[in-house]
Coordinates of N, CA and C in Angstrom, one line a residue:
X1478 N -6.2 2.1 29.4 CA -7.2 2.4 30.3 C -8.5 1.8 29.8
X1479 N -8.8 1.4 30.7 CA -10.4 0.1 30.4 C -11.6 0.9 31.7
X1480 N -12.7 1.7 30.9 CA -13.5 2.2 31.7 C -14.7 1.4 31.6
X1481 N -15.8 1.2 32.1 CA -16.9 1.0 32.0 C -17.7 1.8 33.0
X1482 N -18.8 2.4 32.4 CA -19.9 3.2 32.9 C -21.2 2.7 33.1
X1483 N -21.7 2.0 34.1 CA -23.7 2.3 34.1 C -24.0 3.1 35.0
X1484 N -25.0 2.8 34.9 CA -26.5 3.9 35.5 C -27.8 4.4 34.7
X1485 N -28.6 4.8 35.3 CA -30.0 4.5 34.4 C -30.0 5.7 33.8
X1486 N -31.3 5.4 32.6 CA -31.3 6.2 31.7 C -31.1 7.7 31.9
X1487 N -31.0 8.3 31.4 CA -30.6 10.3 31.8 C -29.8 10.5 33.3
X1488 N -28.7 9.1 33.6 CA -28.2 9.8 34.5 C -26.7 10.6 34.1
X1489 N -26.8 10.4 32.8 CA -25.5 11.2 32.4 C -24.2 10.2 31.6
X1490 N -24.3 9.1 31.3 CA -23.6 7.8 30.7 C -23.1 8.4 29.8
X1491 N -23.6 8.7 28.6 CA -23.0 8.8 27.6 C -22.0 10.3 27.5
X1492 N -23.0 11.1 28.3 CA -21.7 12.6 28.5 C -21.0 12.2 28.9
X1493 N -20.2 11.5 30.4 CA -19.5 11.1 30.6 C -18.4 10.4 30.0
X1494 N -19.0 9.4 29.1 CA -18.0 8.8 28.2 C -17.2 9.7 27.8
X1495 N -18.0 10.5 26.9 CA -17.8 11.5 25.7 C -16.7 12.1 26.4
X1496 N -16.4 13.1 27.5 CA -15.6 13.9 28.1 C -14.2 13.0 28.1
X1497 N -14.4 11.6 29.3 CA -13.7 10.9 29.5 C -12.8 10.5 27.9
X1498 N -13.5 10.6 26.6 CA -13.2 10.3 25.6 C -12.3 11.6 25.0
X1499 N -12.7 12.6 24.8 CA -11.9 13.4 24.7 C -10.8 14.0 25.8
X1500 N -10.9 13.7 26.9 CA -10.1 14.1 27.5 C -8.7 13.1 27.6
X1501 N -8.6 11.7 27.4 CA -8.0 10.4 27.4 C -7.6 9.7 25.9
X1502 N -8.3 10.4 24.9 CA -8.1 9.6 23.6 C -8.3 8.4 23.2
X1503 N -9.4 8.1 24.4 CA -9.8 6.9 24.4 C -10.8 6.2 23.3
X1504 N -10.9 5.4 22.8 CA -12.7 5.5 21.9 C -13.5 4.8 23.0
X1505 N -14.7 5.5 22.8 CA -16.0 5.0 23.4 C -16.9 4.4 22.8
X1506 N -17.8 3.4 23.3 CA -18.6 2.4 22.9 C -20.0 2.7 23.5
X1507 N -21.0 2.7 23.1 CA -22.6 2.3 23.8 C -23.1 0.8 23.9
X1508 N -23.2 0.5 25.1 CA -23.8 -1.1 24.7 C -25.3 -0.8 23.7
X1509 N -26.2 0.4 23.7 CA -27.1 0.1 22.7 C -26.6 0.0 21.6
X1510 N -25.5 0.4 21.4 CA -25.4 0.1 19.9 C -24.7 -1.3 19.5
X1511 N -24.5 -2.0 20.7 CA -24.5 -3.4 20.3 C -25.4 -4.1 20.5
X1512 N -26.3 -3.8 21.4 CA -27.6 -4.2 21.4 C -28.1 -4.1 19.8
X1513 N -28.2 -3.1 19.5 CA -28.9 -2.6 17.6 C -28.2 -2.2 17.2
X1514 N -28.9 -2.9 15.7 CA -28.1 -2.9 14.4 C -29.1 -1.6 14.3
X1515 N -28.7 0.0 14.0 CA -29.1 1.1 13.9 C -28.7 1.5 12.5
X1516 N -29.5 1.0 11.0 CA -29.3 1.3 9.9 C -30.7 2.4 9.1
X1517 N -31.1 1.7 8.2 CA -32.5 2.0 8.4 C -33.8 2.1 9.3
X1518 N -33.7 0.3 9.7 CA -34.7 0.2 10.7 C -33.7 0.1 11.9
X1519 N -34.2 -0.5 13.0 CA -33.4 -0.8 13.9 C -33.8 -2.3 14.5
X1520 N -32.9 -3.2 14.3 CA -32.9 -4.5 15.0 C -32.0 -4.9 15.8
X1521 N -33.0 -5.7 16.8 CA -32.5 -6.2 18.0 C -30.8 -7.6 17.8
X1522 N -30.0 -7.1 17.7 CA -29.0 -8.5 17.8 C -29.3 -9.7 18.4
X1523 N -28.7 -10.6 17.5 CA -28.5 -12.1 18.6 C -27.9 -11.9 20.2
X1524 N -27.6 -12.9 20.8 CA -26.7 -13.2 21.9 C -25.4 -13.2 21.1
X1525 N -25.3 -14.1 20.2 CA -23.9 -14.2 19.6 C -23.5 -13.1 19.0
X1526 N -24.3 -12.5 18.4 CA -23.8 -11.3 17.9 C -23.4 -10.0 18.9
X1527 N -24.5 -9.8 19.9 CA -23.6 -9.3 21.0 C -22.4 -9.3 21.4
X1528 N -22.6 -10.8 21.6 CA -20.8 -11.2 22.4 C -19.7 -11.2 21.5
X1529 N -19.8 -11.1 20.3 CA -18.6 -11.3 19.4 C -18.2 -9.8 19.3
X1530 N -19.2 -8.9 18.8 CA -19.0 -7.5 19.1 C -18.5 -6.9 20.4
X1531 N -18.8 -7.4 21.7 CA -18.3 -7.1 22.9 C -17.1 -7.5 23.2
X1532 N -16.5 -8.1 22.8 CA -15.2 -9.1 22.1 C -13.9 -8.7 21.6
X1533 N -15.2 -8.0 20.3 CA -14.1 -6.6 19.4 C -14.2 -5.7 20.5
X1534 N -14.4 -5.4 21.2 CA -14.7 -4.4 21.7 C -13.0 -4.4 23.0
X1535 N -13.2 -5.1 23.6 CA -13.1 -5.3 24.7 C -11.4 -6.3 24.6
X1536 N -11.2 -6.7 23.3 CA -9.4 -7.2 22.7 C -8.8 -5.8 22.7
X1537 N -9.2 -4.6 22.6 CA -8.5 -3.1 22.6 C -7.4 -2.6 23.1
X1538 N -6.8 -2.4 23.5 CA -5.8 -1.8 24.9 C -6.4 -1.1 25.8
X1539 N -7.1 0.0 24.8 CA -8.2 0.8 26.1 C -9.4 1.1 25.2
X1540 N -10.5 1.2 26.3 CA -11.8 1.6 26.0 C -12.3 2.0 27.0
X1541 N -13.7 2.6 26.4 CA -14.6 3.4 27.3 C -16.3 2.6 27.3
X1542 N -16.4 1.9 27.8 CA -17.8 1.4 27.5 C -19.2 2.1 28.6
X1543 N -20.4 2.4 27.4 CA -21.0 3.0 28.7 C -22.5 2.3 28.4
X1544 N -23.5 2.3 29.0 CA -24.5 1.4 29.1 C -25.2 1.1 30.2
X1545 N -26.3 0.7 30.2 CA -27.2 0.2 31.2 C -27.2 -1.5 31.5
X1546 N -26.8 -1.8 30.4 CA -26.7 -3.4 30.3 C -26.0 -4.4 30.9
X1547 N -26.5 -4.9 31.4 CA -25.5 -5.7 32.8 C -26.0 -6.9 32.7
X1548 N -26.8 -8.0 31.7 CA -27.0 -9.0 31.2 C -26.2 -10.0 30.9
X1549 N -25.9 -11.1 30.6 CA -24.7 -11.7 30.6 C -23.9 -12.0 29.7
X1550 N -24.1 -11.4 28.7 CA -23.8 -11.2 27.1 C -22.4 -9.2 28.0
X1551 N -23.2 -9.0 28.8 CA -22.0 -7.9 29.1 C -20.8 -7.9 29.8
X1552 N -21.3 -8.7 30.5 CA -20.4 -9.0 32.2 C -19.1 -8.7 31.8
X1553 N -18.9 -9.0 30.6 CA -17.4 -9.6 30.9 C -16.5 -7.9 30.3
X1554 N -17.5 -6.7 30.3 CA -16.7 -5.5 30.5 C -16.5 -5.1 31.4
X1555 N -17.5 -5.3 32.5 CA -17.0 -5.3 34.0 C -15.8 -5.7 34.4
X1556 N -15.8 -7.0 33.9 CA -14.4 -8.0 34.5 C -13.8 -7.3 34.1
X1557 N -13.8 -7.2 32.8 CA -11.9 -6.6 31.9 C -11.8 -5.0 32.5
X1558 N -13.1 -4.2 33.0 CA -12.6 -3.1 33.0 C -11.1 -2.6 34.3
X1559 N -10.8 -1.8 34.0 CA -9.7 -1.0 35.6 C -10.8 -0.3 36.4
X1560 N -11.9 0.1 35.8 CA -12.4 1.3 36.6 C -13.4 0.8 36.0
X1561 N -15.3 0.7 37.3 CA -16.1 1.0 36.8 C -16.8 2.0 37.7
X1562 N -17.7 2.8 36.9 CA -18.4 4.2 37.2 C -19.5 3.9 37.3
X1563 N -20.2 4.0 38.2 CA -21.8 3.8 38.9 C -22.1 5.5 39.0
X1564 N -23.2 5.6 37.8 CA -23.7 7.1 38.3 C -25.2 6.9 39.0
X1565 N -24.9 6.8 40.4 CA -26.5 6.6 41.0 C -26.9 7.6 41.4
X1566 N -27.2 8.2 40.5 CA -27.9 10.0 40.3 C -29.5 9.8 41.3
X1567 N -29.8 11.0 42.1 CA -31.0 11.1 42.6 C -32.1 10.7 41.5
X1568 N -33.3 10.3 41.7 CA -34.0 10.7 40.7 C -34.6 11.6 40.4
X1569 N -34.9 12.4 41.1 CA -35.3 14.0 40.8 C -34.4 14.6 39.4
X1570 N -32.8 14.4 39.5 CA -32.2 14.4 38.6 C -32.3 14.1 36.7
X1571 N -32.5 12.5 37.5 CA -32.7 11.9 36.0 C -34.0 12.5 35.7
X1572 N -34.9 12.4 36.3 CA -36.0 12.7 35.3 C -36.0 14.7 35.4
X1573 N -35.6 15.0 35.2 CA -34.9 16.7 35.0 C -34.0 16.5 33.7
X1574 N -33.6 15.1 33.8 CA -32.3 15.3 32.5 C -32.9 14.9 31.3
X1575 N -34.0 13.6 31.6 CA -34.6 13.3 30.3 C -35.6 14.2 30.0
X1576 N -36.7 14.9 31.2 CA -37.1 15.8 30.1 C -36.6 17.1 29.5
X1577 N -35.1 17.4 29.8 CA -34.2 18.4 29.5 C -33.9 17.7 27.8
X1578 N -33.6 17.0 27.9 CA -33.2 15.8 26.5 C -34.2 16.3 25.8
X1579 N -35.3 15.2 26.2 CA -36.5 15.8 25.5 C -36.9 16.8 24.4
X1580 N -36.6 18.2 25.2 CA -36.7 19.2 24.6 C -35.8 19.6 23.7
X1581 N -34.9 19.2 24.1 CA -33.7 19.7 23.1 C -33.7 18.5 21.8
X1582 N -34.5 17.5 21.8 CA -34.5 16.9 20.5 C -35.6 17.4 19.8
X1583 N -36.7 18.1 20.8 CA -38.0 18.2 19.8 C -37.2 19.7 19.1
X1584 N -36.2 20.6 19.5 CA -35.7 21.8 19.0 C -34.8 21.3 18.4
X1585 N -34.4 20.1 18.1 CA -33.8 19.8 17.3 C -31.8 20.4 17.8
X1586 N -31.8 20.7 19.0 CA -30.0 21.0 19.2 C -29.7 19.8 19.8
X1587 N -30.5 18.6 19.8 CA -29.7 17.2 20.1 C -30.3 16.5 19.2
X1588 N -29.4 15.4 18.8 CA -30.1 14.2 17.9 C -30.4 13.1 19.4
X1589 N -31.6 12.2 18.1 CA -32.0 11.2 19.1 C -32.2 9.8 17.9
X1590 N -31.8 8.6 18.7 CA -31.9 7.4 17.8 C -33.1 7.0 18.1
X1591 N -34.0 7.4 18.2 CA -35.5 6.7 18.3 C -36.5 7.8 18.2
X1592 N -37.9 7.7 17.7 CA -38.9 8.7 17.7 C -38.9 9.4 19.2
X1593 N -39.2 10.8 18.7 CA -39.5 11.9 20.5 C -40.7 12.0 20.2
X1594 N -41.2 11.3 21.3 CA -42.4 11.6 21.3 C -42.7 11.6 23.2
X1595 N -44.0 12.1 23.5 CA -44.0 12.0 25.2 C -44.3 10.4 25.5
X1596 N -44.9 9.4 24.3 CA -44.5 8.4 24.8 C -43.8 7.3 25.1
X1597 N -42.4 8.3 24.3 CA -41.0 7.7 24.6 C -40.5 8.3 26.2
X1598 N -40.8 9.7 26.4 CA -40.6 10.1 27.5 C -41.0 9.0 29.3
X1599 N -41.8 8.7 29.0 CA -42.9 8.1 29.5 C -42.3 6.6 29.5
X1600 N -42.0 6.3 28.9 CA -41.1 5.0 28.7 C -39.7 4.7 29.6
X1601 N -38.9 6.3 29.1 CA -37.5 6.1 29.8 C -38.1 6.4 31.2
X1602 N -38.6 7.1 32.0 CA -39.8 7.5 32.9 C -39.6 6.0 33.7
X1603 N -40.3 4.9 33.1 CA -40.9 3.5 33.7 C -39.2 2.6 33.4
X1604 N -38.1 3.2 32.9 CA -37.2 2.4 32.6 C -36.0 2.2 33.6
X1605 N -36.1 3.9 34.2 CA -35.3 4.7 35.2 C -36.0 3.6 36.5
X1606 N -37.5 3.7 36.7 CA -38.4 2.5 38.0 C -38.0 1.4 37.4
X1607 N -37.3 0.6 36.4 CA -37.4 -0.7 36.0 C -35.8 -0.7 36.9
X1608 N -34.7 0.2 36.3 CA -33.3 0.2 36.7 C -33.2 -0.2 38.5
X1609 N -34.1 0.9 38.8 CA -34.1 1.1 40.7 C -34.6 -0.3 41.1
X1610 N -35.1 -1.2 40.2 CA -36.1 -2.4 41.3 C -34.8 -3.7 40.8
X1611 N -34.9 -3.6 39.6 CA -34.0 -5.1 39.0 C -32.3 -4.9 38.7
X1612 N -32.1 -3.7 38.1 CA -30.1 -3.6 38.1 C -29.8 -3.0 39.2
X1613 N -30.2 -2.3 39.9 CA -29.6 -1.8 41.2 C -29.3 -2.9 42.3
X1614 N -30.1 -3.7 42.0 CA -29.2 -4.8 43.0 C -28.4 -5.9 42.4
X1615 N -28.5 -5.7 41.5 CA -27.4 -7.1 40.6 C -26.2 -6.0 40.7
X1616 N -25.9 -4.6 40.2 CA -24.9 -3.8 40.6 C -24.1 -3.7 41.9
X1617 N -25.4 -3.6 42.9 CA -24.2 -4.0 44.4 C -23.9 -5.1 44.7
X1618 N -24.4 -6.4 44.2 CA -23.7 -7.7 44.5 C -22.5 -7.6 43.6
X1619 N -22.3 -6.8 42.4 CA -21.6 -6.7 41.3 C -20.1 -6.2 41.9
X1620 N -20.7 -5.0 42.8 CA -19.6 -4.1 43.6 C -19.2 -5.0 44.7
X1621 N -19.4 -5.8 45.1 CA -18.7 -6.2 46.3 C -18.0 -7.2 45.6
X1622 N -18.0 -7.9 44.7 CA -16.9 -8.7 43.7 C -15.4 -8.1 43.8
X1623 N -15.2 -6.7 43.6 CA -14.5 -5.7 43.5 C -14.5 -4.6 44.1
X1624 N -14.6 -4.6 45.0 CA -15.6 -2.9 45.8 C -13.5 -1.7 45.0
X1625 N -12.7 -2.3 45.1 CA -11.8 -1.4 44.8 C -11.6 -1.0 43.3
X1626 N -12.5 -1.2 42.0 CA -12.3 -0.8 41.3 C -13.7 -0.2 40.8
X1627 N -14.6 -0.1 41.5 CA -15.8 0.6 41.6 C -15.8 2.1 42.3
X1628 N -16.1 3.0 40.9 CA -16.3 4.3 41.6 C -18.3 5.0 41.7
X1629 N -18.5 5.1 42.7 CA -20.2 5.7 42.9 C -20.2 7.3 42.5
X1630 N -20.7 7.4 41.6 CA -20.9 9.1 41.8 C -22.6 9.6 42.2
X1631 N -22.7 9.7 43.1 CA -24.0 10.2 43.8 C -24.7 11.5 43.2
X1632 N -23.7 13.0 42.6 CA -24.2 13.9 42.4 C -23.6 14.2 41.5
X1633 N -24.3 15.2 40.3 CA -23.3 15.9 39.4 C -22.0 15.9 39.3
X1634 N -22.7 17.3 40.6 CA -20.7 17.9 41.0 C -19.9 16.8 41.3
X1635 N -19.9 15.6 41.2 CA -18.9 14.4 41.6 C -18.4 14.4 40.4
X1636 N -19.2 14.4 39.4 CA -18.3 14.0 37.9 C -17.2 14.6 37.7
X1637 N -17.1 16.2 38.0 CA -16.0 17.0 37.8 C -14.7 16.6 38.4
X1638 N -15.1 16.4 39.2 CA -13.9 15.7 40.6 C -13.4 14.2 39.9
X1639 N -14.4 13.4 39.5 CA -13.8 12.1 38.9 C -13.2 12.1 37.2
X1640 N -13.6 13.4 36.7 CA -12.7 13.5 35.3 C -11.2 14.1 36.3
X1641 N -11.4 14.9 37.0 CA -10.2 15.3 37.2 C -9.1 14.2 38.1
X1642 N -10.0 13.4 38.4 CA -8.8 12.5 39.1 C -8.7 11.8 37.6
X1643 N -9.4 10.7 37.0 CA -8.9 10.0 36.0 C -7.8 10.9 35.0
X1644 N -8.2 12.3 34.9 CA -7.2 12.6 34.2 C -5.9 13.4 34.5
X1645 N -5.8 12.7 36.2 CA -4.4 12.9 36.6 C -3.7 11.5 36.9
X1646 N -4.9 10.4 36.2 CA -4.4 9.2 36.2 C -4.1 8.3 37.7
X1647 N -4.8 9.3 39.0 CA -4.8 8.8 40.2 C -5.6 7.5 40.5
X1648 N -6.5 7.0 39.4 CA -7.6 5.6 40.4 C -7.1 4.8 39.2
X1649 N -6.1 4.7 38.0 CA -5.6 3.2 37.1 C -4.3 2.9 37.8

């Protein structure tokens, strides 16, 4: 099983994975973490370095890849996937999830790979308006390539319904 996940920032990507991961035995991937080398500091990868990791990634039998990154260093998890997952959550949502996030990193019951600060808030904020103006439409020209192996989840309550089909193995 070959998944791939986008959608903008706090619409739920990486939970998703995660579930889909435990629930399938699958391992999961983040494209930021191919994007960055996440050691001490954090630095930005090559192109080449991207794609050779995307590479490893993606020679697997199965995976879960989840991300916003739809660049051309990615494409080609689209291609390989069986299933891709479009979470085009309201925005009322997302921004309810990131500043839910938020909070829970300044109390410390979630970890976060970058400083919490409200200027980071503020950022994913203008990143979620960057997603809606420039990947939302490279995504539906993306979807009509394949419209039959693209799944939309519009609302929450969809996610529960689409673990439960994937894990009766009805849409591979």
């Amino acid at each position: 099983m070959k998944i791939r996940i986008i959608g903008s920032v706090g619409s739920g990507k990486t939970t998703l994975a995660k579930k889909l991961s435990d629930i399938e035995g699958v391992p999961f991937f983040e494209t930021d973490r191919i994007v960055w080398k996440r050691e001490q500091t954090e630095v930005r990868r090559t192109e080449s370095e991207k794609r050779e990791l995307l590479k490893q990634i993606i020679c697997q039998p199965d995976w879960i890849i989840e991300g916003v990154h739809i660049e051309s260093w990615a494409m080609e998890s689209f291609t390989q996937a069986d299933v891709v997952i479009f979470l085009d959550i309201p925005k009322h949502q997302i921004r309810y999830q990131l500043i839910k996030r938020q909070i829970k990193q300044l109390l410390r019951i979630e970890s976060a790979h970058y400083p919490i600060r409200i200027k980071m808030l503020k950022q994913m904020f203008y990143w979620d308006e960057l997603f809606d103006r420039k990947t939302k439409p490279i995504i539906q020209n993306k979807r009509m390539e394949e419209p039959q192996k693209w799944l939309t989840i519009k609302k929450k309550n969809e996610i529960k319904k689409i673990l439960q089909t994937i894990s009766s193995r009805d849409i591979v």
